[in-house]
PDB file of C-alpha atoms in Angstrom:
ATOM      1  CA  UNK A   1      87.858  63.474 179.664  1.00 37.00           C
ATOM      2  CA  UNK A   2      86.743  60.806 182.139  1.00 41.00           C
ATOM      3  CA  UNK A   3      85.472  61.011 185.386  1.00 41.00           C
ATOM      4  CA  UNK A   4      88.317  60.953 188.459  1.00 36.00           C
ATOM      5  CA  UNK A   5      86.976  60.174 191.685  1.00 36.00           C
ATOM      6  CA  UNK A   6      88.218  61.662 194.374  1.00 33.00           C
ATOM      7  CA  UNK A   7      86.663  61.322 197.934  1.00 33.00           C
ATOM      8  CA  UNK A   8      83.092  61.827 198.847  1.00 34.00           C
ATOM      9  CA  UNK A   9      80.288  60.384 200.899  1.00 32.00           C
ATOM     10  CA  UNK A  10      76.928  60.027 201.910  1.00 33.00           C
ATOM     11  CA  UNK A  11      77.356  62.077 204.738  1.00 31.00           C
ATOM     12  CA  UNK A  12      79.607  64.493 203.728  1.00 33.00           C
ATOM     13  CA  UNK A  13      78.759  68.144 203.646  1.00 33.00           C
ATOM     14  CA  UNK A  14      79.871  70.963 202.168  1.00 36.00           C
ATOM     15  CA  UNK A  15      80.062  74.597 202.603  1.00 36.00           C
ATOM     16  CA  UNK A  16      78.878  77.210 200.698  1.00 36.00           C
ATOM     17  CA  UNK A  17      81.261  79.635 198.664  1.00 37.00           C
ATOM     18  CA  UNK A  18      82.730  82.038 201.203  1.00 40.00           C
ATOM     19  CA  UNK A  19      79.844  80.907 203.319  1.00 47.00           C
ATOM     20  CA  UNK A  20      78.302  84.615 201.829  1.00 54.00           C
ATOM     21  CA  UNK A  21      75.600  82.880 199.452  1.00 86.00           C
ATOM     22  CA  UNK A  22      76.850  83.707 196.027  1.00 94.00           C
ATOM     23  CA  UNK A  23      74.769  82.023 193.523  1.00 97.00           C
ATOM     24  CA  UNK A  24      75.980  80.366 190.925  1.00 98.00           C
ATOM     25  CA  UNK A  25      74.767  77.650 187.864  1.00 98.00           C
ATOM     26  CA  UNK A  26      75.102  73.999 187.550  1.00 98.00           C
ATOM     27  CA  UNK A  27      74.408  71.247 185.259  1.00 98.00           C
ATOM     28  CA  UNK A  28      72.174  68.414 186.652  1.00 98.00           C
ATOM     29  CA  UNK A  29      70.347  65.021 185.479  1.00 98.00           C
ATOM     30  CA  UNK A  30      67.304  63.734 187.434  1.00 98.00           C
ATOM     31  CA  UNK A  31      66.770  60.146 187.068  1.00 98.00           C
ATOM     32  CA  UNK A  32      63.734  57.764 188.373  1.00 98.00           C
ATOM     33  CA  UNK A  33      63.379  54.401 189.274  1.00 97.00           C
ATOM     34  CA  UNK A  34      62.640  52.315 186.042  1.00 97.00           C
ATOM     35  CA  UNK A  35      59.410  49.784 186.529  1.00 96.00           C
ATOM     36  CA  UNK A  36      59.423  46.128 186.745  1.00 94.00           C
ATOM     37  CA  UNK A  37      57.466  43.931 183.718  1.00 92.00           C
ATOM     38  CA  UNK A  38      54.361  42.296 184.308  1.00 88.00           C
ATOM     39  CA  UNK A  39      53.753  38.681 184.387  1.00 84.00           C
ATOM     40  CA  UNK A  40      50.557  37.769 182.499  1.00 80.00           C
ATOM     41  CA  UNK A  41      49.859  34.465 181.313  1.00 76.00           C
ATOM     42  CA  UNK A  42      49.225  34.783 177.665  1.00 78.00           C
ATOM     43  CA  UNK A  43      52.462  37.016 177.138  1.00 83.00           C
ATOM     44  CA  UNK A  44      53.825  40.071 179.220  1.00 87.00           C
ATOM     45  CA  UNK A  45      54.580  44.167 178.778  1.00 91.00           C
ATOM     46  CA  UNK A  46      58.000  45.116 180.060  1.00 93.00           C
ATOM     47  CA  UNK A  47      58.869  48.046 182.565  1.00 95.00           C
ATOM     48  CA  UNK A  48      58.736  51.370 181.865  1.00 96.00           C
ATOM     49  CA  UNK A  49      61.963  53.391 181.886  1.00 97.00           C
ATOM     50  CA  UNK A  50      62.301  55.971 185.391  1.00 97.00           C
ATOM     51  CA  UNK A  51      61.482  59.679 184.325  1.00 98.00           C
ATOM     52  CA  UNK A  52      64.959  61.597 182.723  1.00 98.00           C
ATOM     53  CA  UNK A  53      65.523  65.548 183.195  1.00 98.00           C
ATOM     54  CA  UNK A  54      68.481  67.381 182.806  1.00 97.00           C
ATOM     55  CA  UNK A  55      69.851  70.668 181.564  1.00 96.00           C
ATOM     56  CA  UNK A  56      72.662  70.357 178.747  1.00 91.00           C
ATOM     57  CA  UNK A  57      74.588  73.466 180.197  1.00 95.00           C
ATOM     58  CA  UNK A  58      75.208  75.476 183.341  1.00 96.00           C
ATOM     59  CA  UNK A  59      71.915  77.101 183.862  1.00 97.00           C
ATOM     60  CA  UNK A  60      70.219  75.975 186.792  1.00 97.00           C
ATOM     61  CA  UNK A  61      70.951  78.398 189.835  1.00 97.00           C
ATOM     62  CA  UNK A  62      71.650  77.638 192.975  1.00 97.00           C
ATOM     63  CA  UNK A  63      72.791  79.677 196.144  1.00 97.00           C
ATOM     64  CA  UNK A  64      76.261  78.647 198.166  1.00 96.00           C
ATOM     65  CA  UNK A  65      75.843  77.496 201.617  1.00 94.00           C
ATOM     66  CA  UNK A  66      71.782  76.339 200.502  1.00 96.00           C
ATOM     67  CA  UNK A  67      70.819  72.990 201.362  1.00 97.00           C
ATOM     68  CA  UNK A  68      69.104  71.124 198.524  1.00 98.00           C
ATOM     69  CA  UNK A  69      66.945  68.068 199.111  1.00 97.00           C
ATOM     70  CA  UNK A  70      68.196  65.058 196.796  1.00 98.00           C
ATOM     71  CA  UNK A  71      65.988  61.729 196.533  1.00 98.00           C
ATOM     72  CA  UNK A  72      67.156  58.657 194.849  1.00 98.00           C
ATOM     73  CA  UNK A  73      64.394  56.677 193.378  1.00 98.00           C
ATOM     74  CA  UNK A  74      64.233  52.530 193.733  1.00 97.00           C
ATOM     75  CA  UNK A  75      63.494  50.701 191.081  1.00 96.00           C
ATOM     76  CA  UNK A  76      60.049  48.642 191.168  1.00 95.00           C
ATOM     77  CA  UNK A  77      59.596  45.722 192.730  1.00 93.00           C
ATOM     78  CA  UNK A  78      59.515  42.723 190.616  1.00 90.00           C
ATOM     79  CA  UNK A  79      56.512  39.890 190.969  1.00 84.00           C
ATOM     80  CA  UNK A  80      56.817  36.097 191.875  1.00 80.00           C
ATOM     81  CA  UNK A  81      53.675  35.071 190.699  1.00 77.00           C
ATOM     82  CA  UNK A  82      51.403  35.004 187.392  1.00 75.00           C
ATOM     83  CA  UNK A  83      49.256  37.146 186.074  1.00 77.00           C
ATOM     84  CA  UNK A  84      50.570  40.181 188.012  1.00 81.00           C
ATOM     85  CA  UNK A  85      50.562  43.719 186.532  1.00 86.00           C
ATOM     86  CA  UNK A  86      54.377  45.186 187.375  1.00 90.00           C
ATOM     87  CA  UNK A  87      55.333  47.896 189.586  1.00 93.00           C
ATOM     88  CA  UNK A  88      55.850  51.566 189.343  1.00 95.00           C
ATOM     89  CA  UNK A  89      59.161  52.933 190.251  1.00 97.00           C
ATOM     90  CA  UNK A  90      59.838  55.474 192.491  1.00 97.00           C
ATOM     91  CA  UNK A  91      60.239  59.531 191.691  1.00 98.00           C
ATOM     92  CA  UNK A  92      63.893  61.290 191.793  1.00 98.00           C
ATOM     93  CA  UNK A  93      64.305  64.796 192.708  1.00 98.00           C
ATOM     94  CA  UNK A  94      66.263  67.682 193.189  1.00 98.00           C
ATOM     95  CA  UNK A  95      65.044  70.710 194.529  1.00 97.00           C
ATOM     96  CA  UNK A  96      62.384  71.627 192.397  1.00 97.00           C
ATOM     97  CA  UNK A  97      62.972  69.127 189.788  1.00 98.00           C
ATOM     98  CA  UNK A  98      60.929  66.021 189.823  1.00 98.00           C
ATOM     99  CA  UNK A  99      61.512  62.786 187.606  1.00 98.00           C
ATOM    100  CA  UNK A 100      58.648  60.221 187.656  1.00 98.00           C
ATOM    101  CA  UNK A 101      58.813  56.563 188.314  1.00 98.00           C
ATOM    102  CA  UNK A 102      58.577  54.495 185.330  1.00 97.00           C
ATOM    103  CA  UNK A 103      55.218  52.290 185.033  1.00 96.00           C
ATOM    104  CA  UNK A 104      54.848  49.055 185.323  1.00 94.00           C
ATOM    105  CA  UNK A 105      53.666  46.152 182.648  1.00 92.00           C
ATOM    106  CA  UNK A 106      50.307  46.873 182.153  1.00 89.00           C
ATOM    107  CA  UNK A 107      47.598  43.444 183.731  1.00 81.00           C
ATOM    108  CA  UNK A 108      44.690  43.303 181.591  1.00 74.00           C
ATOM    109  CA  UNK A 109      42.215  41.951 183.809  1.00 59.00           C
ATOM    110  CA  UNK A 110      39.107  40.314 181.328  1.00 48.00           C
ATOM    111  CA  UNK A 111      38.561  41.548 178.131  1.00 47.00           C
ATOM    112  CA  UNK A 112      36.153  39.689 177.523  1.00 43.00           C
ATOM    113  CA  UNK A 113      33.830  41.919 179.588  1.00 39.00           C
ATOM    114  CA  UNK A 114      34.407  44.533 177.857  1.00 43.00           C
ATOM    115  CA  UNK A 115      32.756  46.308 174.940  1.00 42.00           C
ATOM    116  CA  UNK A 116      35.740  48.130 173.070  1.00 46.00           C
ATOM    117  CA  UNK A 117      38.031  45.582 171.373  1.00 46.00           C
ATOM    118  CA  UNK A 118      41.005  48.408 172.380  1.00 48.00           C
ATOM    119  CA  UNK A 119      40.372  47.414 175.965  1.00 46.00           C
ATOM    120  CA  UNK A 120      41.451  50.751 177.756  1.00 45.00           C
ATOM    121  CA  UNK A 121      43.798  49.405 180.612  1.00 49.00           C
ATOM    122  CA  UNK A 122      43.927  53.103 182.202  1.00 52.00           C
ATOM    123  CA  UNK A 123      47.517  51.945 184.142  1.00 77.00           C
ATOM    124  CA  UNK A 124      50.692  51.832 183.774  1.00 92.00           C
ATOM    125  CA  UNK A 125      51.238  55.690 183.091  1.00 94.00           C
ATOM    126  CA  UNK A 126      54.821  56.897 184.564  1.00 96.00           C
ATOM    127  CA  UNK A 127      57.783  58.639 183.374  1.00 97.00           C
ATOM    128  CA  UNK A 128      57.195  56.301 180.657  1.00 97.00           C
ATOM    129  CA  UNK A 129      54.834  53.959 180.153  1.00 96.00           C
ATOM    130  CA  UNK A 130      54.444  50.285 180.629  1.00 95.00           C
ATOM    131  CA  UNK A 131      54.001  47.766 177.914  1.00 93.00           C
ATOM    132  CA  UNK A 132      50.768  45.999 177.787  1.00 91.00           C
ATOM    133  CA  UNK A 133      50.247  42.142 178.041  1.00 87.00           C
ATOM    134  CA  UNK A 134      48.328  40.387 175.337  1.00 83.00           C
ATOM    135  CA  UNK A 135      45.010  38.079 175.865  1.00 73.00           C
ATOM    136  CA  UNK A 136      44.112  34.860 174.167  1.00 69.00           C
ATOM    137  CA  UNK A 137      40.894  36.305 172.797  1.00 70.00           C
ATOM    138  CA  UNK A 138      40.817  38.663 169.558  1.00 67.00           C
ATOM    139  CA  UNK A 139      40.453  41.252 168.820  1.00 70.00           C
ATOM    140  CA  UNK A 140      40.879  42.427 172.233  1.00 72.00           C
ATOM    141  CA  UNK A 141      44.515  44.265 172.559  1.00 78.00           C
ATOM    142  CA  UNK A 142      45.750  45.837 175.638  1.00 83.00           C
ATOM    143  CA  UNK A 143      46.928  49.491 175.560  1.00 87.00           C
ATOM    144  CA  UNK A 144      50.502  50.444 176.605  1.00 92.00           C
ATOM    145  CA  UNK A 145      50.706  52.835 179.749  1.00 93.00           C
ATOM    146  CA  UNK A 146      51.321  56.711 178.850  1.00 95.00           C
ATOM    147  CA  UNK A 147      54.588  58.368 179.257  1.00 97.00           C
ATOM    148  CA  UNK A 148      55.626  62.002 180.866  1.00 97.00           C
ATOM    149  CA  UNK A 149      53.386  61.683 183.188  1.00 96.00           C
ATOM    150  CA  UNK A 150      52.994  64.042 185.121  1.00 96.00           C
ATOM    151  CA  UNK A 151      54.023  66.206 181.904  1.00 97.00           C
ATOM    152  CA  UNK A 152      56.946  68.528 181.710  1.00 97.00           C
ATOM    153  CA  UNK A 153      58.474  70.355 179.059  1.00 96.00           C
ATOM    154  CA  UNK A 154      60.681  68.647 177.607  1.00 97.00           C
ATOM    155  CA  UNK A 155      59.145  65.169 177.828  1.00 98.00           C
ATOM    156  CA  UNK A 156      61.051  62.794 180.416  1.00 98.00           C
ATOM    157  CA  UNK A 157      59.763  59.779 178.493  1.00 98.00           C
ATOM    158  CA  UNK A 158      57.410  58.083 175.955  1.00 98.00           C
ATOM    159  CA  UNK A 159      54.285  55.448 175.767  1.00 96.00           C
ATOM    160  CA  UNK A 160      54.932  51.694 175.877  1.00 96.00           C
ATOM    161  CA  UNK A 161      53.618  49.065 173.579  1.00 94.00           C
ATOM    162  CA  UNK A 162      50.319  47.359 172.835  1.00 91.00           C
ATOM    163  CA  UNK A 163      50.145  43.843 173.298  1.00 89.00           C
ATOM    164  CA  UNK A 164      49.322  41.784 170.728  1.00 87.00           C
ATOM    165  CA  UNK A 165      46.054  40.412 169.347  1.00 82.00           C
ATOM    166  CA  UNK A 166      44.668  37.423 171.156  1.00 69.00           C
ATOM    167  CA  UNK A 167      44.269  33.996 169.096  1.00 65.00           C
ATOM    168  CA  UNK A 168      46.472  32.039 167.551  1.00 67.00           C
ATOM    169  CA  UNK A 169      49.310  28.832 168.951  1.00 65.00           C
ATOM    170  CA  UNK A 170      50.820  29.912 172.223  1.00 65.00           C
ATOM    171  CA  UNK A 171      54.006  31.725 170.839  1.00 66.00           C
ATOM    172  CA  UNK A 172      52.168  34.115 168.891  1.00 73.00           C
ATOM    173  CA  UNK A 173      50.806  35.804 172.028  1.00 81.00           C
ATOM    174  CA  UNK A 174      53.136  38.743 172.743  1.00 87.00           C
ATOM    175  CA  UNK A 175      53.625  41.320 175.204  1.00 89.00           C
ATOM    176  CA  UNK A 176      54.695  44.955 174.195  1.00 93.00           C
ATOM    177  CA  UNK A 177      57.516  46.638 175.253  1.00 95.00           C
ATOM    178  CA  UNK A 178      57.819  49.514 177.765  1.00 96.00           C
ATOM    179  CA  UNK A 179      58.746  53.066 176.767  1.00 97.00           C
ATOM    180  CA  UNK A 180      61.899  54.532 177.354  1.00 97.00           C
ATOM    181  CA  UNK A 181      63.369  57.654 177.124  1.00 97.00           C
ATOM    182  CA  UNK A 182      65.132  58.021 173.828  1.00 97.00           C
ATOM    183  CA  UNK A 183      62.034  56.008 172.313  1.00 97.00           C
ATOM    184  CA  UNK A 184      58.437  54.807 172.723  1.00 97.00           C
ATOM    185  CA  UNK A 185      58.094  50.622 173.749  1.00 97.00           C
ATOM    186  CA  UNK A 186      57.801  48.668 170.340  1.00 97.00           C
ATOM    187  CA  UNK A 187      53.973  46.382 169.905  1.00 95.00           C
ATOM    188  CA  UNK A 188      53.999  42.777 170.803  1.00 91.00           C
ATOM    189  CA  UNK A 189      53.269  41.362 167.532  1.00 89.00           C
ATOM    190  CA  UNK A 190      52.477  37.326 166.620  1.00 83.00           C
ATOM    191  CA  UNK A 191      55.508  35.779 168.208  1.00 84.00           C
ATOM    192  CA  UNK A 192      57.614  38.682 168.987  1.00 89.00           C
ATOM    193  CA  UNK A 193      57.648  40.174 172.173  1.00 91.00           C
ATOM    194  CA  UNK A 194      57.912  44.322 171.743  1.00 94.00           C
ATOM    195  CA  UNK A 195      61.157  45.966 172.615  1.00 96.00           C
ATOM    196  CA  UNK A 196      61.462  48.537 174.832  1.00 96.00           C
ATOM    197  CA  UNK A 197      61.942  51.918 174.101  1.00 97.00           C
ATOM    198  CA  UNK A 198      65.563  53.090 173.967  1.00 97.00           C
ATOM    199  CA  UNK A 199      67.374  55.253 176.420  1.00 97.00           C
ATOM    200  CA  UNK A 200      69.241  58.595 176.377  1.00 97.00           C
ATOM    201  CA  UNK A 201      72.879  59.261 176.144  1.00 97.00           C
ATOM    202  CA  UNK A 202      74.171  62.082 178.611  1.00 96.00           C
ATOM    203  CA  UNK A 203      77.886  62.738 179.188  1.00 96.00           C
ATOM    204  CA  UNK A 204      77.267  65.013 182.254  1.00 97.00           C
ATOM    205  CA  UNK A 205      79.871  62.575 184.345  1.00 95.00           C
ATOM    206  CA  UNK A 206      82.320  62.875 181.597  1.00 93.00           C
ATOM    207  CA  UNK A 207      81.983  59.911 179.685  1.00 94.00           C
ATOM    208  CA  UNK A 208      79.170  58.710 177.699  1.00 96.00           C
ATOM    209  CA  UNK A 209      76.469  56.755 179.689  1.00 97.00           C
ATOM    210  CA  UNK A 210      72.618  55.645 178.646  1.00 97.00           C
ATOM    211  CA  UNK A 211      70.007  56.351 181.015  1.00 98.00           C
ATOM    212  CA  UNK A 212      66.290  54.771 181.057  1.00 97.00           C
ATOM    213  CA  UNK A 213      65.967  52.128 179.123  1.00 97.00           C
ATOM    214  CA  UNK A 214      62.325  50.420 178.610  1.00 96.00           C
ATOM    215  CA  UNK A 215      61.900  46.811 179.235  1.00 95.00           C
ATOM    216  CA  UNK A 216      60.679  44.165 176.868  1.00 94.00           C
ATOM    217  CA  UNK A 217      57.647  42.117 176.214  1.00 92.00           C
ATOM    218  CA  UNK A 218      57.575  38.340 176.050  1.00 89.00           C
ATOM    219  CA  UNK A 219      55.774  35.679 174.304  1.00 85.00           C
ATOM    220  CA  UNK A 220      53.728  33.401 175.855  1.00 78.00           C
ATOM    221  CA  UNK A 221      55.796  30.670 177.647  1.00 75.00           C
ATOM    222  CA  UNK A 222      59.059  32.961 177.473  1.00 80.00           C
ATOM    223  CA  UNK A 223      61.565  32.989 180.666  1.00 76.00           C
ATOM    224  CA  UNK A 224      62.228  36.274 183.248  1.00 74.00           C
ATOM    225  CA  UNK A 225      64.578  38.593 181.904  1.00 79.00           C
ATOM    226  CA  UNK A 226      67.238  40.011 184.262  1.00 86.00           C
ATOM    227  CA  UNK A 227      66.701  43.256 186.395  1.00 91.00           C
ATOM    228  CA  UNK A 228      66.904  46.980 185.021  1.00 93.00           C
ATOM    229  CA  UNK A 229      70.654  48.124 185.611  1.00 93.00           C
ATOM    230  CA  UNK A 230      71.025  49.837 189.191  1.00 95.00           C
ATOM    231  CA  UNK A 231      71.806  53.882 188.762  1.00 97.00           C
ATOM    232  CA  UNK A 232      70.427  53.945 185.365  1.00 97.00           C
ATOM    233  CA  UNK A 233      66.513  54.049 185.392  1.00 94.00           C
ATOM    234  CA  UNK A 234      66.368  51.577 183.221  1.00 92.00           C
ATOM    235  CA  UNK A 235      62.515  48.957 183.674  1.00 86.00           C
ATOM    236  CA  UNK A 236      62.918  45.443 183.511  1.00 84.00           C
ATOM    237  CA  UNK A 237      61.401  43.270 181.295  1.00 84.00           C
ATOM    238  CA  UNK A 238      57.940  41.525 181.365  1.00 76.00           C
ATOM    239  CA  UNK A 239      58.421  38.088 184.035  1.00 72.00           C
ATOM    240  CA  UNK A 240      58.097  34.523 182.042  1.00 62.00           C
ATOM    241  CA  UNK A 241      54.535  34.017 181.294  1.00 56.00           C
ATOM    242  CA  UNK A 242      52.643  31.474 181.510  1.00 54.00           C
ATOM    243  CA  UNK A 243      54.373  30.353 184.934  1.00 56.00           C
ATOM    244  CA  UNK A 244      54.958  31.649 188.386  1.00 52.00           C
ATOM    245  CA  UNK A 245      58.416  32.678 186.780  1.00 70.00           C
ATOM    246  CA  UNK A 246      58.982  36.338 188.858  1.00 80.00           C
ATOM    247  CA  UNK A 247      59.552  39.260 186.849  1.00 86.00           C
ATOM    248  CA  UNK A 248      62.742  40.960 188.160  1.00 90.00           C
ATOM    249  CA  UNK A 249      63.127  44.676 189.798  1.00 93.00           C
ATOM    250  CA  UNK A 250      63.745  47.741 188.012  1.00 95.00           C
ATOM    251  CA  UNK A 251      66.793  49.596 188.239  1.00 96.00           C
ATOM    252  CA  UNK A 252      67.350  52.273 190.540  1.00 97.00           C
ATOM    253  CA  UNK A 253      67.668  55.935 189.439  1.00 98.00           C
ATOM    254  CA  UNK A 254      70.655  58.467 189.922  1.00 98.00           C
ATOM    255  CA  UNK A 255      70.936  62.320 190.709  1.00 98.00           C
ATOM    256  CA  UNK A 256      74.417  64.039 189.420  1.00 98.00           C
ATOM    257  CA  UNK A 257      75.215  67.997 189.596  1.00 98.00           C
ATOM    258  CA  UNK A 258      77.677  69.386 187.331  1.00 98.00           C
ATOM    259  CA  UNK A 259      79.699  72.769 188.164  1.00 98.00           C
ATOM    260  CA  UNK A 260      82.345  74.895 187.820  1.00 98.00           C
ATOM    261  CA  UNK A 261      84.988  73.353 190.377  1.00 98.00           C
ATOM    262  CA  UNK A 262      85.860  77.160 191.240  1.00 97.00           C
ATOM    263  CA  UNK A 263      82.505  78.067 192.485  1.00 97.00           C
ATOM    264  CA  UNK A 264      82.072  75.865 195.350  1.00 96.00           C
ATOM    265  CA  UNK A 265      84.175  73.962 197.621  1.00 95.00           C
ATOM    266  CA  UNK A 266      81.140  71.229 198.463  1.00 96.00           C
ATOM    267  CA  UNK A 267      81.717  67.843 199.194  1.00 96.00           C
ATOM    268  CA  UNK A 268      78.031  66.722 199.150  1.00 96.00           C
ATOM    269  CA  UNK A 269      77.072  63.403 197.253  1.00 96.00           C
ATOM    270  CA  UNK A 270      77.982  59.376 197.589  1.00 96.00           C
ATOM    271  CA  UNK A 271      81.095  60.153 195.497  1.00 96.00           C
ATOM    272  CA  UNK A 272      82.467  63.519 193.879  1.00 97.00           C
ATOM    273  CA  UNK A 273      85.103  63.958 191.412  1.00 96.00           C
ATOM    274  CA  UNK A 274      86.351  66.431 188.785  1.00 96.00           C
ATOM    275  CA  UNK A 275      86.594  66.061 185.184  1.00 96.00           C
ATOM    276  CA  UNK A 276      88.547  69.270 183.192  1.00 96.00           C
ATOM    277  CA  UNK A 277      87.614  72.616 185.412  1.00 97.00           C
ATOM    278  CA  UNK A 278      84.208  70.824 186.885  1.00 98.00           C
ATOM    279  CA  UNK A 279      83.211  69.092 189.796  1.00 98.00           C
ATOM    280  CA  UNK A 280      80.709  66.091 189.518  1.00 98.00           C
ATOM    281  CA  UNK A 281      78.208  65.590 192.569  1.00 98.00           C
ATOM    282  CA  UNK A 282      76.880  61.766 192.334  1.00 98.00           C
ATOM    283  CA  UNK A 283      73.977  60.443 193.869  1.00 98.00           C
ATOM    284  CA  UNK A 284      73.074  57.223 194.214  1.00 98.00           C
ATOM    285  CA  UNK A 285      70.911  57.183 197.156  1.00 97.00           C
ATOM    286  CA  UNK A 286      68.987  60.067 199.254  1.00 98.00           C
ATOM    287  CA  UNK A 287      71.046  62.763 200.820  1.00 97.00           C
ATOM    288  CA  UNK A 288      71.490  66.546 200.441  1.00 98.00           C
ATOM    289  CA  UNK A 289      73.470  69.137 197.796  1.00 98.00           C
ATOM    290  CA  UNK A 290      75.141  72.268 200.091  1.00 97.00           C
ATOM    291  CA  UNK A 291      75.851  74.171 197.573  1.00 97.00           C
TER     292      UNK A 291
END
């Protein structure tokens, strides 16, 4: 059944069940900012996808008339310039549950001063990971950024993708793509830019949405993509390389609570509305849950 929205607002504040403290359980998703792509010149990594948590059922407990602390992550910034390494989004949370930016595409620096043809790039860790740009010189190939980091149980994300070898014409340079949270960012390989990583489906507003989505890579010479979708998590894709063409921002992430409309009379979140015998909490920008 969908969601019906029926009044809320950011500063709207509810009270607690009889004002006596009874607790009671709730559903919840936790979702971080996704990260912006890189913009290296021989072929970017896309955005990693914003950190995703939630519980499938009522289990989380809270206490009515408790005031829980609710932050909204922004997306990362995107870059105007080449040859810029993208930018980390920014943790959600609820209470005790934190979701982790998503990294940003992954800058290799020089390769060619290093000893290890892997070329460690030791950034671009987040909720998940960054894809890695590729470098004109093989065998050198940049390493995607890690995902679930920090780690949690279950994972709220994957790796992105390697770059490419180096060598070759121009549009065989690629980028990799940036993980997500239903799937870990696909290698740039010669003239394909990786994919990114897919998201998650969650139906906790009452209709099917996907969350955290990882951005693409691009090929040397390739345009900017278009920014990660606000209130999703989802990264953006690497910038066009090769040019001062910016990379764009990563979407913003999202905090919903999920419970029985019975327990609580709460009016706390940027909109709330019921769907079957629940009420649905959204937020889409800092504020608190009175439960």
């Amino acid at each position: 059944m969908p969601l019906i929205t029926t009044r809320g607002s950011a500063s709207a504040r509810g009270f607690g069940f009889g004002g006596g403290g009874k607790p009671y359980n709730i559903q919840y998703l936790v979702v971080a900012g996704g990260g912006s792509g890189g913009t290296f010149s021989y072929g970017g990594g896309g955005g990693g996808a914003g950190g995703f948590r939630n519980v499938a059922t009522k289990s989380f407990e809270v206490v009515g008339g408790r005031n829980y602390t609710v932050t909204v992550g922004n997306g990362g910034a995107g870059n105007t310039t080449s040859d810029c390494k993208g930018n980390k989004g920014v943790d959600s949370v609820f209470d005790t549950i934190s979701s982790a930016g998503g990294g940003g595409g992954v800058n290799l620096g020089n390769p060619a001063q290093s000893t290890n043809p892997n070329h460690p790039t030791g950034s671009g860790s987040g909720g998940s990971g960054g894809g890695s740009a590729t470098y004109f010189q093989g065998p050198f190939r940049g390493r995607g950024g890690a995902g679930n980091i920090p780690p949690v149980s279950p994972p709220q994300g994957t790796g992105g993708g390697d770059g490419s070898t180096g060598g070759g014409p121009t549009n065989q340079r690629a980028g990799g793509g940036g993980g997500g949270a239903g799937g870990t960012g696909v290698d740039g390989a010669s003239g394909n830019g990786g994919d990114g990583g897919a998201g998650t489906a969650f139906t906790i507003t009452g209709s099917s949405v996907t969350y955290s989505s990882g951005g693409y890579g691009v090929i040397q010479g390739q345009g900017a993509g278009s920014a990660g979708t606000a209130n999703r998590g989802d990264a953006s894709p690497a910038g066009g390389a090769g040019s001062p063409t910016p990379s764009a921002n990563g979407g913003s992430g999202i905090v919903v609570i999920r419970r029985l409309t019975s327990d609580s009379n709460s009016t706390s979140g940027n909109s709330v509305g019921t769907c079957g015998s629940d009420t649905i909490h959204t937020f889409t920008g800092d504020g608190t849950y009175t439960a």
